[in-house]
Amino acid sequence: MVDFTVGERDFQVDGRPVRLLSGALHYFRVHEAQWGHRLAMLRAMGLACVETYVPWNLHEPRPGGFHDVHALGRFLDAAHEAGLWAIVRPGPYICAEWENGGLPHWLTGALGTRVRTRDAEYLKHVERWFGRLLPQVVQRQLGRGGPVIMVQVENEYGSYGSDQVYLRHLTGLLRELGVTVPLFTSDGPEDHMLTGGSVPGVLATANFGSGARAGFEVLRRHQPTGPLMCMEFWCGWFGHWDAEPVLRDAADTADALREILDCGASVNLYMAHGGTNFAGWAGANRSGGLHDGALQPTVTSYDYDAPIDEYGRPTEKFWLFRDILALHRNDDAPIPDVPAAPAQAAGPADARLSQWAPLGDVLEVLGGAETETAMPPTFEELGVDRGLVRYRVRLPGPRRAYPLGVTGLRDLAVVYVDGVRTGVLNGAAGGADAYTALAEPVEGPAEVELWVESLGRVNYGPRLAEPKGITGGVLHERQYVHGVRARGLRLDAFDDAESVGRVPFRETGEASGAAGLYRGAFEVRGAGDAGLELRGWTRGFVWVNGFCLGRYWGVGPQRSLYVPGPVLREGANEVWVLEVEGADAGELTVRVR
């Protein structure tokens, strides 16, 4: 039986010192048919280990309703087959620029800031979730012939809280459920983060993108012995909608990696391969020192400016890192060759979107039940994680025109007055509880619809667990408009192609560009990876052959969506576009970049 342990200065395998050379690759951001290729790319870069988070909300979208928990086990099996060790970071919170930091919306909706604490109700849910998840890890530990060598306790907890009772409970729970490999925590190399997030007797590691010597000096003040490790070496960064792309110079990044290794430390590249936020799972941040400013939603691409790009191709960083890592491997065996590049689609193909259905008709088929309450219910109260909610109110009258606005709008609302689109309210631009109103006043009586879209729940900082939807109220002048009818449209309702087929589509005709669901087709000769470009469209979601590629948005910076080759078919392919806001008539194209 192979034994992986934490020594006084080094990691050890059967008593022999080893340096961990690891890279992050999230199984949930890569099409399963491409796991093997991406893992082979990690080995070809000189890495011996893969690290992954586990998003709770992906696997338990409804309380007790588990979905494909075995995906983690299949990924760990693929890592083992590729000849890699594995580090698992099961949360329950993961950050990861993922919707709600991986916490289920139904959990944070009920508990708010009681999550990530010793709160008994929260821990009850964690214990049930870990009881379901951890067998996937336990049976694949190194001592049992599997690849798993370490498991994380929580995640960057010192950036959020200081509840040592909670952290000790999680540590005990992991052990109780059968985790025998070494445990660790990871935090920023700052005193308050390490004191808040470390657990006595558990290896502490540091997360940073540069300044390794200074970072490890801080870590050593808190942990005088044990191996040094940068658990997240930020070799790139993520992007936000309506912001400039974030890129990091390859030579500068290579120098920072070299500094980590020159300190005698182990490293986990975050990210080795970023992948894609398919199906609207991208999270969001808030600006400001206390994260109480404008919402900053994360783009669909999670390329991360990583050494292996979103399409699985080696970048300049890949080759620089490969040369550096070759000098610090634990054996003299040659680094494996770089696998063949994934196939590319054989040319551009234009889609003809011949059918369309207005949002109201889509909601009638795919939406949840309508509720009527005095004040607007949140997405969480309606059971909506990703998607839209239609709120309807009736302005009394007669009354003269007054400003019509919303408090606590999260995040965008397309407003219709008596069936006519009147404007778009942007609750994301201001603070979390700001007031936003239509440009022109509205007189009563009037029927008002507000189609509200979440741009992604906050995944980091003290605004974690904030609800979505209209979290305040609808105001006409200073008067609340009561009697709110609300109905949710979950994004996962589109997973059922048979249900989508019951939507009463009509010929697109003059409706081209209007808000609604469009359906069409395109032909592919030579299927493979492709980029889907949307020209003239405003904002919404796209599916190809029933697979949700994620959100598109004309504000940029992302101009095309990655289409994994396994999603495309030789010959005819179907495409759906859910245009939320309405746009000028546009052309949808699918083409290789």
XYZ file of C-alpha atoms in Angstrom:
593
model
C 0.000 0.000 0.000
C 1.419 3.383 -1.046
C 1.524 5.968 1.751
C 1.382 9.727 1.113
C 2.151 11.841 4.185
C 3.029 15.355 5.317
C 6.573 15.422 6.711
C 8.490 17.992 8.723
C 9.685 19.782 5.584
C 8.373 17.804 2.610
C 5.543 15.727 1.282
C 6.544 12.076 1.383
C 5.590 8.926 -0.485
C 6.560 5.861 1.505
C 9.007 8.041 3.411
C 10.633 9.481 0.272
C 10.480 13.290 -0.138
C 8.460 14.467 -3.161
C 7.518 17.823 -4.589
C 3.932 18.208 -5.765
C 3.625 19.629 -9.271
C -0.117 19.976 -9.765
C -2.568 21.798 -11.977
C -6.214 22.767 -11.581
C -8.733 21.347 -14.040
C -12.415 21.383 -13.087
C -14.302 18.377 -14.400
C -17.524 20.415 -14.467
C -16.038 22.994 -16.860
C -14.875 20.453 -19.446
C -17.040 18.170 -21.576
C -16.624 14.649 -20.209
C -15.569 13.279 -23.592
C -12.586 15.676 -23.459
C -11.330 14.846 -19.954
C -8.754 12.390 -21.290
C -7.215 14.902 -23.663
C -7.025 17.683 -21.092
C -5.484 15.394 -18.462
C -2.910 14.221 -21.011
C -2.079 17.874 -21.646
C -1.366 18.338 -17.925
C 1.078 15.426 -18.000
C 2.678 16.798 -21.156
C 3.310 20.087 -19.333
C 5.286 18.185 -16.690
C 2.606 17.939 -13.990
C 2.077 14.841 -11.854
C -1.205 15.783 -10.184
C -4.590 17.333 -10.992
C -6.715 19.405 -8.599
C -10.462 19.926 -8.794
C -13.228 21.619 -6.862
C -16.680 20.062 -6.415
C -19.729 22.369 -6.887
C -22.497 21.365 -4.486
C -25.179 23.334 -6.357
C -24.505 21.463 -9.602
C -25.066 18.119 -7.909
C -27.978 19.005 -5.585
C -30.091 21.551 -7.509
C -33.072 20.877 -5.227
C -33.017 19.737 -1.595
C -32.398 15.999 -1.622
C -32.572 15.899 -5.431
C -29.080 14.722 -6.357
C -27.742 14.892 -9.899
C -24.810 12.857 -11.240
C -22.722 12.860 -8.055
C -20.748 10.022 -9.652
C -19.230 12.483 -12.134
C -16.478 13.218 -9.614
C -15.665 9.522 -9.341
C -15.500 9.140 -13.106
C -13.148 12.123 -13.307
C -10.872 10.714 -10.614
C -10.818 7.408 -12.493
C -9.817 9.296 -15.649
C -7.036 11.051 -13.731
C -5.780 7.697 -12.442
C -5.840 6.266 -15.951
C -3.834 9.281 -17.146
C -1.160 8.571 -14.532
C -1.948 11.574 -12.321
C -2.462 11.972 -8.590
C -5.481 14.025 -7.544
C -6.248 16.736 -4.983
C -9.959 17.156 -4.169
C -11.454 20.386 -2.796
C -15.048 19.448 -1.891
C -16.024 22.704 -0.197
C -18.833 22.871 0.805
C -17.979 26.399 -0.452
C -15.598 26.611 -3.418
C -15.602 30.211 -4.782
C -14.122 29.247 -8.201
C -15.935 32.143 -9.904
C -18.884 29.730 -9.864
C -22.520 30.597 -9.205
C -23.006 31.252 -5.453
C -19.531 29.876 -4.741
C -20.951 26.392 -5.256
C -23.551 26.695 -2.496
C -27.126 25.756 -3.521
C -29.530 28.659 -3.961
C -32.128 26.908 -1.825
C -29.639 26.759 1.029
C -28.477 30.377 0.976
C -32.019 31.558 0.301
C -33.181 29.999 3.561
C -30.124 30.608 5.729
C -28.403 33.719 4.350
C -25.196 34.491 6.254
C -25.719 31.508 8.547
C -23.975 29.426 5.882
C -20.271 28.736 6.368
C -20.700 28.759 10.161
C -21.423 26.352 13.008
C -25.177 26.883 12.459
C -26.906 23.573 13.153
C -29.294 23.677 10.197
C -26.471 24.494 7.782
C -24.307 21.680 9.142
C -27.209 19.245 8.815
C -27.314 19.920 5.065
C -23.513 19.731 4.769
C -23.462 16.383 6.541
C -26.122 14.983 4.212
C -24.263 16.283 1.143
C -20.850 15.029 2.252
C -22.397 11.679 3.153
C -23.524 11.388 -0.464
C -20.376 12.825 -2.089
C -17.407 11.558 -0.123
C -17.697 7.858 -1.021
C -16.585 9.001 -4.498
C -13.370 10.243 -2.876
C -12.815 7.732 -0.070
C -12.789 4.662 -2.295
C -10.274 6.344 -4.620
C -7.662 7.354 -2.044
C -4.039 6.471 -2.760
C -3.937 3.808 -0.045
C -6.810 2.020 -1.761
C -5.135 2.037 -5.154
C -6.658 5.309 -6.354
C -5.189 8.722 -7.207
C -6.430 10.932 -4.320
C -3.556 12.177 -2.136
C -5.062 15.221 -0.336
C -8.461 16.721 0.518
C -9.173 20.348 1.426
C -11.082 21.609 4.472
C -13.518 24.378 3.342
C -11.927 26.927 0.981
C -10.136 30.233 1.592
C -12.154 30.522 4.773
C -9.920 33.241 6.195
C -11.170 35.578 3.458
C -14.674 35.187 4.842
C -14.945 34.130 8.470
C -13.286 33.087 11.707
C -15.522 30.299 13.057
C -13.021 27.757 14.341
C -15.857 25.621 15.705
C -17.123 25.249 12.142
C -13.706 24.408 10.689
C -12.981 21.812 13.375
C -16.408 20.278 12.752
C -15.689 19.962 9.018
C -12.288 18.449 9.754
C -13.852 15.871 12.031
C -16.620 15.161 9.525
C -14.127 14.410 6.744
C -12.298 11.971 8.996
C -15.525 10.415 10.243
C -16.652 9.764 6.669
C -13.451 7.922 5.810
C -10.945 10.454 4.472
C -7.529 9.207 5.611
C -5.219 11.122 3.257
C -3.727 14.415 4.517
C -6.092 17.354 4.908
C -5.157 20.956 4.154
C -6.489 24.500 4.128
C -5.645 27.274 1.662
C -5.723 31.032 2.282
C -4.109 34.244 1.192
C -0.685 34.851 2.791
C -1.959 37.483 5.216
C -2.123 37.236 8.994
C -5.869 37.713 9.319
C -6.598 35.197 6.558
C -4.332 32.526 7.979
C -5.574 32.988 11.541
C -9.169 32.881 10.318
C -8.831 29.941 7.945
C -6.234 27.582 9.434
C -6.999 24.557 11.609
C -4.555 23.256 14.254
C -3.004 20.019 13.074
C -4.027 20.568 9.447
C -1.494 21.634 6.794
C -1.923 25.295 5.805
C -1.112 26.324 2.225
C -1.076 29.733 0.539
C -2.757 31.194 -2.554
C -1.090 33.963 -4.576
C 0.059 34.968 -8.043
C 3.476 36.479 -7.288
C 5.850 37.329 -4.440
C 6.458 33.743 -3.371
C 9.262 34.476 -0.922
C 7.261 37.100 0.935
C 4.151 34.915 0.919
C 5.965 31.891 2.292
C 7.594 34.016 5.001
C 4.121 34.927 6.260
C 3.027 31.295 6.049
C 6.074 30.183 8.045
C 5.198 32.591 10.855
C 1.957 30.698 11.284
C 3.251 27.218 10.426
C 6.932 26.746 11.295
C 7.105 23.185 9.972
C 5.572 21.192 7.155
C 5.982 21.442 3.379
C 5.498 24.794 1.679
C 2.885 24.847 -1.053
C 1.185 27.449 -3.187
C -2.181 25.769 -3.579
C -3.386 28.381 -6.070
C -0.681 29.906 -8.218
C -2.763 32.385 -10.185
C -1.075 32.108 -13.566
C -3.915 34.054 -15.216
C -7.226 35.571 -14.206
C -10.931 35.511 -15.003
C -12.939 38.060 -16.984
C -16.095 40.110 -16.370
C -18.757 41.216 -18.809
C -18.447 44.821 -20.028
C -14.806 45.006 -18.943
C -11.412 44.725 -20.596
C -9.938 41.214 -20.975
C -7.454 40.302 -18.246
C -4.184 38.883 -19.564
C -0.876 38.155 -17.853
C 2.490 38.300 -19.565
C 3.809 34.783 -20.132
C 7.451 35.549 -19.228
C 6.410 37.360 -16.034
C 4.220 34.431 -15.035
C 7.038 31.966 -15.719
C 9.358 33.996 -13.476
C 6.771 33.865 -10.681
C 6.510 30.076 -11.061
C 10.276 29.767 -10.974
C 10.384 31.746 -7.728
C 7.925 29.344 -6.069
C 9.987 26.332 -7.057
C 13.273 28.012 -6.095
C 11.822 28.296 -2.572
C 11.680 24.510 -2.470
C 7.896 24.627 -2.498
C 5.232 22.580 -4.213
C 2.725 24.234 -6.531
C -0.749 23.886 -7.989
C -1.259 25.926 -11.178
C -4.588 27.745 -10.996
C -5.675 27.187 -13.687
C -3.733 24.660 -15.763
C -6.812 24.521 -18.002
C -9.784 26.728 -17.237
C -12.551 25.441 -19.490
C -16.007 26.999 -19.798
C -18.876 28.137 -17.576
C -21.461 26.150 -19.510
C -25.199 26.448 -18.791
C -25.100 29.823 -17.058
C -23.082 28.655 -14.046
C -20.729 31.660 -14.042
C -20.642 33.571 -10.768
C -20.095 37.251 -10.033
C -18.203 39.661 -7.807
C -19.051 43.058 -6.383
C -16.785 46.080 -6.528
C -15.712 48.065 -3.480
C -13.634 47.339 -0.420
C -16.570 45.662 1.310
C -17.908 44.190 -1.933
C -21.015 46.392 -1.747
C -20.670 48.164 -5.089
C -21.623 47.320 -8.660
C -22.109 43.704 -9.681
C -19.313 42.296 -11.857
C -20.698 39.186 -13.579
C -18.171 36.652 -14.857
C -18.082 35.805 -18.554
C -18.958 32.395 -19.948
C -15.393 31.582 -20.947
C -13.148 30.416 -18.118
C -10.082 30.384 -20.339
C -8.293 32.162 -17.452
C -5.348 32.978 -19.739
C -4.156 29.528 -18.637
C -1.253 27.573 -20.157
C -3.820 25.287 -21.855
C -6.464 27.472 -23.478
C -10.236 26.983 -23.559
C -9.920 24.890 -26.727
C -7.314 22.580 -25.157
C -4.369 24.064 -27.067
C -0.925 24.821 -25.607
C -0.095 28.513 -25.212
C 3.226 30.299 -24.779
C 2.875 29.793 -21.016
C 2.566 26.046 -21.572
C 5.969 25.802 -23.196
C 7.665 28.105 -20.693
C 6.150 26.215 -17.767
C 7.115 22.886 -19.311
C 10.775 23.875 -19.423
C 10.693 25.055 -15.786
C 8.759 22.082 -14.439
C 11.142 19.659 -16.171
C 13.878 20.798 -13.768
C 11.848 19.998 -10.643
C 10.175 16.657 -11.325
C 10.445 13.771 -8.895
C 11.893 11.327 -11.422
C 14.133 11.293 -14.460
C 11.539 9.923 -16.847
C 10.985 12.131 -19.898
C 7.912 14.356 -19.988
C 5.271 12.749 -22.223
C 4.746 14.161 -25.698
C 1.987 16.695 -26.259
C -1.137 14.863 -27.470
C -2.598 15.640 -30.858
C -4.736 18.771 -30.968
C -8.510 18.259 -30.843
C -10.259 18.199 -34.191
C -11.609 21.499 -35.445
C -14.892 21.927 -37.319
C -14.203 21.964 -41.027
C -15.507 25.427 -41.808
C -18.085 28.087 -41.043
C -21.747 27.157 -41.021
C -24.576 29.682 -40.875
C -27.673 28.838 -38.870
C -31.131 29.696 -40.160
C -33.418 30.558 -37.241
C -36.743 29.930 -38.881
C -38.934 29.569 -35.782
C -39.684 31.814 -32.805
C -41.865 31.885 -29.709
C -42.407 34.910 -27.446
C -41.185 34.669 -23.863
C -44.727 34.446 -22.505
C -45.451 31.344 -24.563
C -42.162 29.770 -23.473
C -43.043 30.484 -19.852
C -46.462 28.834 -20.249
C -44.806 25.549 -21.256
C -41.540 25.532 -19.302
C -42.207 27.842 -16.349
C -43.089 27.089 -12.769
C -46.372 27.862 -11.085
C -47.413 31.501 -10.769
C -47.680 32.921 -7.261
C -49.418 36.058 -6.004
C -48.088 37.831 -2.943
C -48.165 41.323 -1.482
C -44.452 41.913 -2.181
C -42.215 40.391 -4.861
C -40.790 36.944 -4.047
C -37.102 36.352 -4.713
C -35.669 33.827 -7.142
C -34.851 31.668 -4.125
C -38.433 31.726 -2.892
C -39.593 30.683 -6.354
C -37.005 27.895 -6.587
C -35.046 29.497 -9.455
C -31.281 29.112 -9.510
C -30.417 30.295 -13.040
C -32.893 31.877 -15.439
C -35.688 34.471 -15.415
C -38.651 35.523 -13.338
C -41.626 37.392 -14.761
C -43.165 39.792 -12.240
C -46.585 41.323 -13.034
C -48.282 44.201 -11.232
C -51.270 46.437 -11.940
C -50.900 50.151 -11.358
C -54.138 51.576 -9.935
C -55.752 54.481 -11.695
C -56.622 56.916 -12.848
C -53.455 58.679 -11.705
C -51.008 60.964 -13.422
C -47.577 59.815 -14.566
C -45.040 59.137 -11.813
C -41.599 57.499 -11.817
C -41.815 53.700 -11.888
C -38.867 51.962 -10.302
C -37.573 49.072 -8.265
C -35.495 48.801 -5.090
C -33.098 45.919 -4.617
C -33.165 44.769 -8.248
C -30.813 41.878 -8.897
C -29.948 42.140 -11.649
C -31.599 43.303 -14.916
C -35.279 43.843 -15.721
C -36.851 44.289 -19.153
C -40.032 46.288 -18.496
C -43.263 46.209 -20.504
C -46.126 48.649 -19.845
C -49.456 47.564 -21.352
C -47.559 45.118 -23.560
C -45.057 47.637 -24.938
C -41.381 47.355 -24.071
C -40.601 50.557 -22.157
C -37.027 50.137 -20.956
C -34.399 48.063 -19.198
C -33.647 48.584 -15.514
C -30.089 47.860 -14.438
C -29.833 46.950 -10.782
C -26.316 45.597 -11.314
C -24.768 49.003 -11.941
C -25.349 50.454 -8.483
C -25.049 49.065 -4.993
C -26.807 45.889 -3.970
C -29.932 47.677 -2.679
C -30.038 50.693 -5.005
C -33.165 52.220 -6.564
C -33.464 52.230 -10.338
C -36.340 53.662 -12.411
C -37.558 53.942 -15.988
C -36.430 57.012 -17.898
C -40.023 58.144 -18.503
C -42.811 58.278 -15.880
C -45.813 55.957 -16.166
C -49.473 56.860 -15.604
C -52.155 54.563 -14.257
C -54.030 52.402 -14.675
C -51.472 50.163 -16.383
C -50.414 46.549 -16.539
C -46.679 46.206 -15.931
C -44.437 43.211 -16.587
C -40.839 43.012 -15.407
C -38.759 40.146 -16.811
C -35.888 39.898 -14.339
C -32.659 38.068 -15.082
C -29.931 37.004 -12.657
C -26.441 37.648 -14.024
C -24.864 35.202 -11.571
C -24.778 35.032 -7.797
C -21.825 36.487 -5.911
C -19.167 33.842 -5.309
C -16.713 35.651 -3.012
C -16.754 37.988 -0.041
C -19.338 39.177 2.486
C -22.092 39.517 -0.159
C -22.113 35.747 -0.620
C -25.658 34.384 -0.222
C -27.422 37.543 -1.372
C -30.744 36.708 -3.053
C -31.741 37.425 -6.647
C -34.793 38.986 -8.239
C -36.720 41.980 -6.883
C -35.491 41.893 -3.298
C -37.150 45.192 -2.313
C -40.289 46.288 -4.094
C -41.897 47.965 -7.104
C -42.504 51.680 -6.483
C -44.799 54.107 -8.260
C -43.514 57.445 -6.997
C -42.947 56.529 -3.307
C -45.849 54.081 -3.128
C -45.280 50.328 -3.120
C -47.295 48.494 -5.762
C -48.747 45.470 -4.004
C -50.306 42.325 -5.363
C -47.324 40.894 -7.280
C -47.784 37.871 -9.540
C -44.513 36.042 -10.178
C -43.502 33.029 -12.228
C -40.045 31.537 -12.669
C -38.363 30.113 -15.770
C -35.446 27.931 -14.713
C -32.661 27.498 -17.203
C -32.577 23.757 -16.595
C -36.161 23.514 -17.865
C -34.560 23.566 -21.327
C -32.695 20.334 -20.552
C -35.851 18.457 -21.518
C -35.926 18.599 -25.314
C -39.371 17.003 -25.393
C -40.786 19.849 -23.303
C -39.084 22.431 -25.495
C -40.735 20.710 -28.457
C -44.145 21.555 -26.945
C -43.449 25.297 -27.119
C -45.817 26.768 -29.768
C -43.242 28.059 -32.247
C -44.261 30.130 -35.230
C -42.441 31.392 -38.301
C -39.875 34.006 -37.282
C -40.908 36.501 -39.965
C -41.089 40.072 -38.702
C -40.442 38.917 -35.104
C -36.736 38.537 -35.870
C -34.808 40.192 -33.050
C -37.733 40.290 -30.604
C -37.302 38.757 -27.175
C -38.159 35.075 -27.152
C -36.909 31.608 -28.017
C -35.575 31.029 -31.526
C -35.070 27.614 -33.095
C -33.106 26.735 -36.174
C -30.510 24.469 -37.725
C -27.141 24.410 -39.424
C -25.079 21.846 -41.309
C -21.597 20.701 -40.308
C -19.151 18.851 -42.510
C -16.223 17.628 -40.442
C -17.401 17.953 -36.831
C -14.964 19.241 -34.212
C -14.406 22.132 -31.822
C -15.905 25.413 -32.973
C -16.660 28.936 -31.853
C -20.237 30.188 -32.031
C -20.543 33.870 -32.873
C -23.740 35.870 -32.388
C -23.993 39.038 -34.418
C -26.643 41.626 -33.681
C -28.070 39.878 -30.638
C -28.190 41.525 -27.226
C -28.206 39.055 -24.325
C -29.372 35.548 -23.593
C -28.432 31.869 -23.764
C -27.629 29.405 -26.545
C -28.073 25.646 -26.898
C -26.595 23.396 -29.585
C -28.195 19.965 -29.851
C -29.696 20.488 -26.403
C -26.338 21.367 -24.781
C -26.329 24.816 -23.149
C -23.188 26.699 -24.149
C -23.922 29.498 -21.682
C -24.678 33.218 -21.711
C -23.911 35.570 -24.590
C -23.938 39.342 -24.190
C -23.190 42.001 -26.759
C -21.349 44.239 -24.270
C -18.270 42.004 -24.573
C -15.453 41.325 -24.101
C -16.345 37.757 -25.056
C -17.419 37.647 -28.687
C -17.905 33.939 -29.271
C -18.873 30.859 -27.260
C -16.871 27.655 -27.229
C -18.659 24.655 -28.784
C -17.033 21.350 -27.707
C -16.504 19.018 -30.619
C -18.447 16.150 -28.966
C -21.570 18.344 -28.964
C -21.594 18.772 -32.756
C -22.871 16.169 -35.188
C -21.814 15.452 -38.691
C -24.619 16.847 -40.833
C -27.672 18.514 -39.298
C -27.439 20.302 -35.930
C -30.145 22.136 -33.981
C -29.664 25.474 -32.259
C -31.859 27.414 -29.801
C -31.322 31.047 -28.865
C -33.133 32.517 -25.858
C -32.960 36.270 -26.479
C -33.942 37.962 -23.224
C -33.858 41.644 -24.075
C -34.627 41.899 -27.764
C -32.254 43.121 -30.424
C -31.852 44.221 -33.998
C -32.380 41.369 -36.400
C -29.084 39.517 -36.403
C -27.221 36.682 -38.005
C -26.163 33.624 -35.999
C -23.034 31.922 -37.235
C -21.072 28.908 -36.065
C -17.466 28.883 -37.162
C -13.961 27.864 -36.247
C -11.909 30.680 -34.775
